[in-house]
XYZ file of C-alpha atoms in Angstrom:
295
model
C 0.000 0.000 0.000
C 1.411 3.377 -1.063
C 1.867 5.476 2.080
C 1.520 8.695 0.075
C -2.045 7.691 -0.795
C -2.725 6.776 2.828
C -1.433 10.158 4.031
C -3.625 11.938 1.482
C -6.650 9.945 2.694
C -5.957 10.823 6.347
C -5.541 14.510 5.508
C -8.884 14.597 3.659
C -10.588 12.595 6.417
C -9.406 15.063 9.053
C -9.984 18.236 7.039
C -13.114 16.989 5.190
C -11.930 19.241 2.396
C -9.683 18.343 -0.560
C -8.130 21.796 -1.017
C -7.237 22.194 2.640
C -5.841 18.648 2.673
C -3.661 19.506 -0.330
C -2.399 22.689 1.375
C -1.575 20.697 4.509
C 0.460 18.222 2.464
C 2.109 20.907 0.292
C 0.812 19.331 -2.920
C -1.868 20.281 -5.442
C -5.512 19.330 -5.039
C -5.511 17.067 -8.158
C -2.698 15.028 -6.584
C -4.736 14.444 -3.435
C -7.850 13.569 -5.461
C -5.851 11.091 -7.537
C -4.333 9.479 -4.438
C -7.769 8.969 -2.884
C -9.229 7.648 -6.113
C -6.434 5.096 -6.546
C -6.668 4.043 -2.905
C -10.401 3.419 -3.226
C -9.756 1.440 -6.404
C -7.054 -0.601 -4.687
C -9.290 -1.381 -1.694
C -12.454 -1.864 -3.708
C -14.468 0.354 -1.330
C -15.715 3.939 -1.321
C -14.023 5.908 1.451
C -15.778 9.262 1.037
C -19.146 10.627 0.047
C -18.387 13.803 -1.829
C -20.545 16.422 -3.519
C -19.946 20.043 -4.455
C -21.231 21.024 -0.980
C -19.559 18.518 1.366
C -17.081 15.689 1.902
C -17.684 13.063 4.558
C -16.423 9.616 5.440
C -18.375 6.520 4.586
C -18.725 3.841 7.231
C -15.921 1.916 5.533
C -13.822 5.087 5.404
C -14.284 5.740 9.141
C -13.202 2.188 9.993
C -10.242 2.433 7.620
C -9.155 5.720 9.220
C -8.773 4.053 12.631
C -6.551 1.328 11.187
C -4.334 3.501 9.004
C -3.554 5.953 11.799
C -1.875 3.038 13.560
C -0.161 2.095 10.298
C 1.259 5.597 9.843
C 2.437 5.669 13.458
C 4.295 2.381 12.893
C 5.763 3.703 9.642
C 7.023 6.797 11.465
C 8.679 4.608 14.123
C 10.335 2.489 11.437
C 11.607 5.576 9.619
C 12.998 7.009 12.849
C 14.715 3.700 13.658
C 16.282 3.706 10.195
C 17.526 7.272 10.711
C 19.026 6.354 14.076
C 20.748 3.335 12.531
C 22.077 5.549 9.741
C 23.399 8.087 12.241
C 25.120 5.382 14.309
C 26.627 3.877 11.156
C 27.894 7.300 10.085
C 29.695 7.929 13.388
C 30.767 4.373 14.252
C 34.336 3.412 13.476
C 35.397 -0.226 12.982
C 39.149 -0.725 13.195
C 41.145 -3.939 13.001
C 44.678 -4.394 14.280
C 47.236 -7.172 14.398
C 48.113 -8.454 17.887
C 51.507 -6.749 17.974
C 50.537 -3.208 16.927
C 50.610 0.037 18.951
C 49.482 -1.049 22.415
C 50.647 2.224 24.000
C 49.398 4.726 21.411
C 45.893 3.398 20.925
C 44.434 4.262 24.347
C 45.604 7.863 24.022
C 44.157 8.140 20.517
C 40.841 6.706 21.645
C 40.701 9.136 24.572
C 41.264 12.029 22.169
C 38.450 10.835 19.933
C 36.089 10.484 22.871
C 36.905 13.923 24.302
C 37.169 16.035 21.148
C 35.007 14.462 18.465
C 31.324 13.612 18.208
C 31.889 9.971 17.298
C 30.021 6.842 18.177
C 31.748 3.752 19.575
C 35.079 2.659 18.114
C 34.904 -1.091 17.569
C 38.322 -2.765 17.731
C 39.036 -6.283 16.481
C 42.339 -8.152 16.684
C 43.152 -10.603 13.893
C 45.766 -11.597 11.343
C 46.853 -9.103 8.714
C 45.289 -10.934 5.766
C 41.854 -11.217 7.354
C 41.926 -7.587 8.477
C 42.700 -6.327 4.975
C 39.943 -8.534 3.582
C 37.540 -6.975 6.078
C 38.499 -3.485 4.927
C 38.156 -4.411 1.264
C 34.688 -5.903 1.795
C 33.506 -3.048 4.081
C 33.305 -5.140 7.238
C 35.840 -2.702 8.714
C 36.673 0.931 8.051
C 40.422 0.581 8.536
C 43.169 -1.733 9.744
C 46.388 -0.936 11.589
C 49.142 -3.209 10.259
C 52.911 -3.429 10.106
C 54.402 -2.881 6.658
C 55.313 -4.434 4.312
C 51.901 -5.964 3.722
C 49.764 -6.625 0.614
C 48.227 -3.127 0.552
C 48.062 -2.480 -3.198
C 44.837 -0.668 -4.053
C 44.385 0.608 -0.480
C 44.941 4.036 1.003
C 47.984 3.730 3.293
C 48.861 6.327 5.942
C 52.059 5.705 7.966
C 51.448 6.484 11.634
C 54.457 5.079 13.520
C 57.736 3.211 13.326
C 58.377 0.027 15.263
C 61.659 -1.397 16.566
C 62.522 -4.921 17.622
C 63.124 -6.090 21.173
C 63.708 -9.404 22.870
C 61.451 -10.528 25.667
C 62.559 -13.049 28.291
C 61.770 -14.147 31.820
C 65.060 -12.670 33.106
C 66.463 -9.164 32.753
C 69.342 -8.118 30.488
C 71.417 -5.085 31.359
C 72.506 -4.224 27.826
C 71.050 -4.294 24.338
C 71.421 -7.677 22.709
C 73.128 -8.121 19.317
C 71.554 -9.809 16.301
C 74.467 -12.275 16.183
C 73.705 -13.446 19.714
C 70.041 -13.974 18.850
C 70.870 -16.004 15.755
C 72.393 -18.684 17.945
C 69.112 -19.721 19.570
C 65.533 -20.481 18.556
C 63.286 -17.456 19.086
C 59.521 -17.299 19.356
C 57.859 -14.826 17.003
C 54.203 -14.349 16.154
C 53.333 -16.398 13.091
C 54.001 -14.669 9.778
C 50.327 -14.975 8.805
C 49.445 -12.847 11.826
C 51.847 -9.974 11.137
C 53.891 -10.483 7.960
C 55.322 -6.959 8.075
C 57.073 -7.310 11.436
C 58.045 -10.953 10.745
C 59.656 -10.025 7.409
C 61.399 -6.964 8.872
C 62.984 -9.110 11.588
C 64.123 -11.694 9.042
C 65.556 -8.944 6.824
C 67.505 -7.506 9.767
C 69.157 -10.864 10.447
C 69.966 -11.346 6.757
C 71.445 -7.827 6.556
C 73.917 -8.931 9.256
C 74.772 -12.081 7.274
C 72.892 -14.237 9.779
C 70.359 -17.022 9.483
C 67.757 -16.691 12.260
C 66.070 -19.616 13.978
C 62.588 -18.127 14.235
C 59.843 -20.322 15.646
C 56.417 -19.181 14.444
C 54.134 -19.158 17.474
C 50.426 -19.891 16.827
C 49.222 -17.483 19.546
C 46.247 -15.342 18.596
C 47.430 -12.561 20.920
C 50.767 -11.182 22.036
C 49.802 -11.919 25.639
C 49.565 -15.651 24.835
C 53.041 -15.546 23.328
C 54.427 -13.772 26.405
C 52.880 -16.336 28.737
C 54.720 -19.069 26.835
C 57.960 -17.121 27.293
C 57.390 -17.247 31.049
C 56.434 -20.918 30.960
C 59.263 -22.225 28.752
C 62.155 -19.876 29.477
C 62.620 -19.388 25.744
C 63.068 -15.865 24.428
C 60.853 -14.173 21.844
C 61.359 -11.274 19.472
C 58.534 -8.735 19.565
C 57.837 -5.079 18.751
C 59.474 -2.771 21.280
C 56.122 -1.141 22.021
C 55.037 -4.418 23.645
C 56.901 -3.275 26.757
C 53.759 -1.525 27.999
C 52.051 -4.918 28.235
C 54.793 -6.965 29.942
C 54.712 -6.044 33.607
C 51.722 -8.138 34.577
C 53.116 -11.194 32.782
C 56.421 -11.360 34.640
C 58.551 -10.897 31.533
C 61.230 -8.312 30.776
C 62.191 -6.484 27.602
C 65.666 -5.969 26.143
C 66.122 -3.809 23.028
C 67.985 -5.172 20.035
C 71.020 -3.049 19.170
C 70.328 -1.247 15.901
C 66.887 -2.821 15.987
C 64.713 -3.139 12.954
C 62.504 -0.182 12.077
C 59.240 -1.442 10.657
C 56.556 0.966 9.537
C 53.084 0.892 11.034
C 50.237 2.241 8.914
C 46.504 2.736 8.910
C 45.100 1.039 5.821
C 41.694 1.964 4.431
C 39.807 1.829 1.144
C 41.131 4.100 -1.586
C 38.178 6.502 -1.532
C 37.293 9.830 0.136
C 38.032 9.539 3.845
C 35.084 9.827 6.243
C 35.466 12.501 8.960
C 35.495 9.896 11.740
C 38.354 7.955 10.166
C 40.293 11.164 9.481
C 39.916 12.131 13.146
C 41.098 8.673 14.237
C 44.219 8.844 12.048
C 45.015 12.337 13.313
C 44.610 11.252 16.939
C 46.759 8.176 16.382
C 49.591 10.063 14.715
C 49.492 12.617 17.524
C 49.716 9.813 20.098
C 52.705 8.208 18.347
C 54.418 11.526 17.623
C 54.638 10.861 13.875
C 53.267 13.340 11.358
C 51.013 11.461 8.932
C 50.889 12.179 5.234
C 47.768 14.081 4.170
């Protein structure tokens, strides 16, 4: 049933005058007359008695008026719900990140968004790099924070930080550790599928020193799981230096790698005009990391 015809019927029923109903609806009188005529034809009943002197509801029209007022009220509620959903969708931000990325900078960026911008909730999801980029491509996420290099061809890529390597162990080290020392032992590292950028940067740093690393891909879904295994096994792991903010509660200690690898961290989004919410998020994140992002 065409709601425009229903609204025209209600206006005529309440005004009992076609011209006044048309003025109320900001349309012409012939439009209202046509809507009523088509509605009566669709229903197969006469809704009004009309002469040159008066317009009044038939018995069927009076009964129909009671029902359609409820229908229009429901339609208004549905329209309002759709508008609210649209508004939430417009201000909501869905961001994916790999388990090893920016643990210290994110809380500050999120606080800035909450305090300075009229944004809805920021939904964060941790997953492997490949799945995160697939989510962005297929609009299940607005952006992903990943370590480069990564398969980001066709995406908009904004560098937001640099990341260095560090070694985590259950016992403290008083000095930076050398790559040559690390090459002599097996080291846990998050699986390459989880964060290929950091994994490949670490491998490249060993190779640049003429070394062949003994990296053991760890299947942990989170960095915390990897760190718990460090405590349990006594084996060391190589992780992003920014992981230090998450180590204290796990009883593990961080030692920087001398001349450690510098991997680039970037926000990856679809190659299209950037929504205001995402632009605000990138600006807040670059401010939190201290890196000036490209425009």
